PDB file of C-alpha atoms in Angstrom:
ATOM      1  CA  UNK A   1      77.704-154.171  12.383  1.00 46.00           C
ATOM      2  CA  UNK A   2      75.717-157.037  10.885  1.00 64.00           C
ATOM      3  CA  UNK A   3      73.008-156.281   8.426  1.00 89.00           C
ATOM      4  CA  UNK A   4      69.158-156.342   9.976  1.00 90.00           C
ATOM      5  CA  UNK A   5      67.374-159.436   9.571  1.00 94.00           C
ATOM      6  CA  UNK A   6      64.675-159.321   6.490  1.00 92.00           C
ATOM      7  CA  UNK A   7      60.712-159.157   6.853  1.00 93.00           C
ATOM      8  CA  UNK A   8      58.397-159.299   4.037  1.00 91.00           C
ATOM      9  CA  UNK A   9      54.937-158.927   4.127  1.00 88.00           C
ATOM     10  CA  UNK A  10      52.588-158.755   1.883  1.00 86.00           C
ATOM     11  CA  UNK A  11      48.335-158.291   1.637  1.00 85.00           C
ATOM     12  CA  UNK A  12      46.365-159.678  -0.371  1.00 85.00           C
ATOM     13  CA  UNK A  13      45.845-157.621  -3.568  1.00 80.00           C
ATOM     14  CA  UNK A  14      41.987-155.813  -3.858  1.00 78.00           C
ATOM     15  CA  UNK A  15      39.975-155.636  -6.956  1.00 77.00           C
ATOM     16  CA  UNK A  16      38.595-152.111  -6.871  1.00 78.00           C
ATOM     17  CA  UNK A  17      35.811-152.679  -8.773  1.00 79.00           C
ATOM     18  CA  UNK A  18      33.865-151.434  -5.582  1.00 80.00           C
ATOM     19  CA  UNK A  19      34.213-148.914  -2.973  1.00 79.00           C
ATOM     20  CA  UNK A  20      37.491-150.337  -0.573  1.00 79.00           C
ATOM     21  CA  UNK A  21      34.915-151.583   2.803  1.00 82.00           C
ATOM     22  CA  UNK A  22      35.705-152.898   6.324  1.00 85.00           C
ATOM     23  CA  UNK A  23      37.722-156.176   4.963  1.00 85.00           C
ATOM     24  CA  UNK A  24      40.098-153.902   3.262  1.00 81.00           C
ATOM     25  CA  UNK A  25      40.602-151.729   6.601  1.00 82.00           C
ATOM     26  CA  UNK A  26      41.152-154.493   8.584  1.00 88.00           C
ATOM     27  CA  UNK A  27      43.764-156.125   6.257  1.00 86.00           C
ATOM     28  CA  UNK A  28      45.555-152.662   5.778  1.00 82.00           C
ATOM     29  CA  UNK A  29      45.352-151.884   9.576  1.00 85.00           C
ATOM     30  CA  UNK A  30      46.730-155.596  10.636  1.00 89.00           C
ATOM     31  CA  UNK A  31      49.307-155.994   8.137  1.00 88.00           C
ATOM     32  CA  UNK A  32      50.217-152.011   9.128  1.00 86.00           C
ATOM     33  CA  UNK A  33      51.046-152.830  12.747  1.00 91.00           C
ATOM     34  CA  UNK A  34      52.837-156.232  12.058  1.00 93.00           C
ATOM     35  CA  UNK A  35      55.199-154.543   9.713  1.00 89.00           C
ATOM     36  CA  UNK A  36      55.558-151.707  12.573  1.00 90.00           C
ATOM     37  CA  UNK A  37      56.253-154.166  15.203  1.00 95.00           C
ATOM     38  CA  UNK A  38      58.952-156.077  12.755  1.00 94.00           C
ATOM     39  CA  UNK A  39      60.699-152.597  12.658  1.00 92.00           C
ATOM     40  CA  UNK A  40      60.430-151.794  16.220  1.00 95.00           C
ATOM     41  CA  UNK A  41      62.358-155.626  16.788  1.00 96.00           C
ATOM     42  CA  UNK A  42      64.954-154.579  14.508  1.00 95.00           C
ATOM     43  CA  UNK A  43      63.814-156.182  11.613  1.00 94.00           C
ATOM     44  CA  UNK A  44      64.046-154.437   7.734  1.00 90.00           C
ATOM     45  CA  UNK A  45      60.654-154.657   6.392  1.00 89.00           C
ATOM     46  CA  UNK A  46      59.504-154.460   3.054  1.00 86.00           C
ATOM     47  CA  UNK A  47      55.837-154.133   3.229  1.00 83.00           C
ATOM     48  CA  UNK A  48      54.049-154.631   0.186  1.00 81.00           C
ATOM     49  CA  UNK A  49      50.172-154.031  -0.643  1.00 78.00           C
ATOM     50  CA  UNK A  50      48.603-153.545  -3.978  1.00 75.00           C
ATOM     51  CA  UNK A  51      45.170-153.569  -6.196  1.00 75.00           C
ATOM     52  CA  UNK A  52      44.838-156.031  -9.291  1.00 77.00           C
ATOM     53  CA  UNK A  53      42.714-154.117 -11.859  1.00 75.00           C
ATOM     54  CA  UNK A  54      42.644-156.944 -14.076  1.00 76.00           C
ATOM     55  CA  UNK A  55      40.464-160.125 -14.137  1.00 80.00           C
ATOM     56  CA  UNK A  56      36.946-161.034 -14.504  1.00 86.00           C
ATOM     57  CA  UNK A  57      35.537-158.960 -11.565  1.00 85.00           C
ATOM     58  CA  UNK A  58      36.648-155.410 -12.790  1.00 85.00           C
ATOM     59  CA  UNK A  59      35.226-156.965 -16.895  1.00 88.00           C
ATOM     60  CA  UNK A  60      31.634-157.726 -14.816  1.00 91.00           C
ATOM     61  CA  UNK A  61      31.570-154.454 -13.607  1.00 89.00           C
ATOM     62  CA  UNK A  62      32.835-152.640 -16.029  1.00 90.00           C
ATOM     63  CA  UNK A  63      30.032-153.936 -18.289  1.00 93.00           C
ATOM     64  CA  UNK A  64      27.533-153.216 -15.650  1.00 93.00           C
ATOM     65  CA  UNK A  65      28.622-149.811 -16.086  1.00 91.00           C
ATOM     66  CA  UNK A  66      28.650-149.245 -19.303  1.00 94.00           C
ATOM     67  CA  UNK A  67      32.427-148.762 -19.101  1.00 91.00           C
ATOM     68  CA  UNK A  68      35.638-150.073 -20.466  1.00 89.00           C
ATOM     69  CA  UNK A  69      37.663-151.793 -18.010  1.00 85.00           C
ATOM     70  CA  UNK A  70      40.537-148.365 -18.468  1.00 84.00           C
ATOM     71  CA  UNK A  71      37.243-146.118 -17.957  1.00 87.00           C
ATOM     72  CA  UNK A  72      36.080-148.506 -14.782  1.00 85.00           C
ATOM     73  CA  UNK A  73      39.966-148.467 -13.182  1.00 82.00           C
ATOM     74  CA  UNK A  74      40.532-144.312 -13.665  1.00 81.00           C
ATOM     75  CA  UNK A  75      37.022-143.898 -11.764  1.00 82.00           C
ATOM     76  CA  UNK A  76      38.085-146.287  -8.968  1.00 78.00           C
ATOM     77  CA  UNK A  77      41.528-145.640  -8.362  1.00 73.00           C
ATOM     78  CA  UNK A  78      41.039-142.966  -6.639  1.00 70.00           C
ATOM     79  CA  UNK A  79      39.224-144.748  -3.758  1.00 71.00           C
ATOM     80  CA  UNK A  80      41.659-146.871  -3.031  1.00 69.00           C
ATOM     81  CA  UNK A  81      44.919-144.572  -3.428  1.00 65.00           C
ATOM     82  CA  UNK A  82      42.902-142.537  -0.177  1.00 56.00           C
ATOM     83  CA  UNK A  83      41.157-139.510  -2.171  1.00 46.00           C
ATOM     84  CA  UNK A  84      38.417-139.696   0.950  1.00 46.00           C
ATOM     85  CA  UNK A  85      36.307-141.149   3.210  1.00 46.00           C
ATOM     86  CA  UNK A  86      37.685-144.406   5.150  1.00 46.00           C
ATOM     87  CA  UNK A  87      40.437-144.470   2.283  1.00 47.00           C
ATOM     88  CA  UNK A  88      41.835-141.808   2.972  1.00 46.00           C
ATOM     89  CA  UNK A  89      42.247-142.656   6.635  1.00 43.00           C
ATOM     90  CA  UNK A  90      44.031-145.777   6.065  1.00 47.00           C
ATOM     91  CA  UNK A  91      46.619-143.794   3.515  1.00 47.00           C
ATOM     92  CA  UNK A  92      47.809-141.842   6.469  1.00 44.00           C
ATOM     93  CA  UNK A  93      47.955-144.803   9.099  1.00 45.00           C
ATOM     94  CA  UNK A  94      49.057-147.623   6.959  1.00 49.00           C
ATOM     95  CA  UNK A  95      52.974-146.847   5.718  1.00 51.00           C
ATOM     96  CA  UNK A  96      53.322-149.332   3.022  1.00 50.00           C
ATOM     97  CA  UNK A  97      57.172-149.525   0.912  1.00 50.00           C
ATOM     98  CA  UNK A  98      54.779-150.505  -2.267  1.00 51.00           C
ATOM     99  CA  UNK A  99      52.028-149.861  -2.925  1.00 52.00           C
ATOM    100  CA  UNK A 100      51.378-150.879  -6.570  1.00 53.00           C
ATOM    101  CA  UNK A 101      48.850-151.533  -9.037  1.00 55.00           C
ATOM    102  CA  UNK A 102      48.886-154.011 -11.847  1.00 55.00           C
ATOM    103  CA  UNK A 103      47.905-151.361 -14.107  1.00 59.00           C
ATOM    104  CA  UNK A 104      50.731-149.234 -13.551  1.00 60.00           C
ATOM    105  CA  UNK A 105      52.998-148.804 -16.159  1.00 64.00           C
ATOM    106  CA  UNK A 106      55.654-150.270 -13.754  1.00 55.00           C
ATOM    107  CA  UNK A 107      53.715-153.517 -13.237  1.00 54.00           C
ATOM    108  CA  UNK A 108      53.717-153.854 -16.905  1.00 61.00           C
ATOM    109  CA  UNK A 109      57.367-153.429 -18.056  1.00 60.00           C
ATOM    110  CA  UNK A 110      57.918-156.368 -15.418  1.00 53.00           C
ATOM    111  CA  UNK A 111      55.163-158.692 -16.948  1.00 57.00           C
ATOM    112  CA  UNK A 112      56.244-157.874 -20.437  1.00 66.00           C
ATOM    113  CA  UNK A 113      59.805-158.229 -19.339  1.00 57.00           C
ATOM    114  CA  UNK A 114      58.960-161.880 -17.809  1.00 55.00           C
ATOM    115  CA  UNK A 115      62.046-162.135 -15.446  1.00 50.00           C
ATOM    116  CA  UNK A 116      59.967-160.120 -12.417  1.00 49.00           C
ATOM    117  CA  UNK A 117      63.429-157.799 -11.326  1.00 48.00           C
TER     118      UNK A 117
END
């Protein structure tokens, strides 16, 4: 039998520096049924969403806050990883094969590492 064709997808990757709102939902949700669709047609997805907690968005806000940009990243991940309200929602609806964070210690060995395997 011949392997399944390959599907990647990918959203774009939120800054949580805010609470995740409507833009994020409908990203998550439309992304979430074209990768279902891919592997109802046979297709092996990889299906890949994320948050970038780096940048000058999460600095801003951090120093709104009063906060280090660590401080401002542990206080928000939570809201997007679907600890309540509409996030939590979309964590059991959207089935995502990564879901990743450019904090993680993951994402760093990989940028330290340069090659990206």
């Amino acid at each position: 039998m011949a392997d399944k064709p390959r599907y990647y997808l990918t959203t774009a990757i939120a800054y949580p520096n805010g609470p995740p709102h409507i833009g994020h939902a409908y990203e998550a949700i439309a992304t979430d049924a074209i990768a279902r669709f891919m592997r109802l047609d046979g297709y092996d997805v990889l299906f890949l969403t994320g948050t970038d907690e780096h940048g000058m968005k999460m600095l801003q806000t951090a120093g709104k806050e009063k906060l280090s940009p660590q401080q401002l990243v542990e206080r928000k991940r939570a809201a997007f990883q679907g600890h309540g309200g509409a996030a939590q929602l979309l964590e059991r609806r959207v089935h995502s094969h990564n879901r990743g964070a450019t904090s993680s210690r993951f994402h760093r060995h990989l940028a330290a590492d340069g090659s990206g395997r």
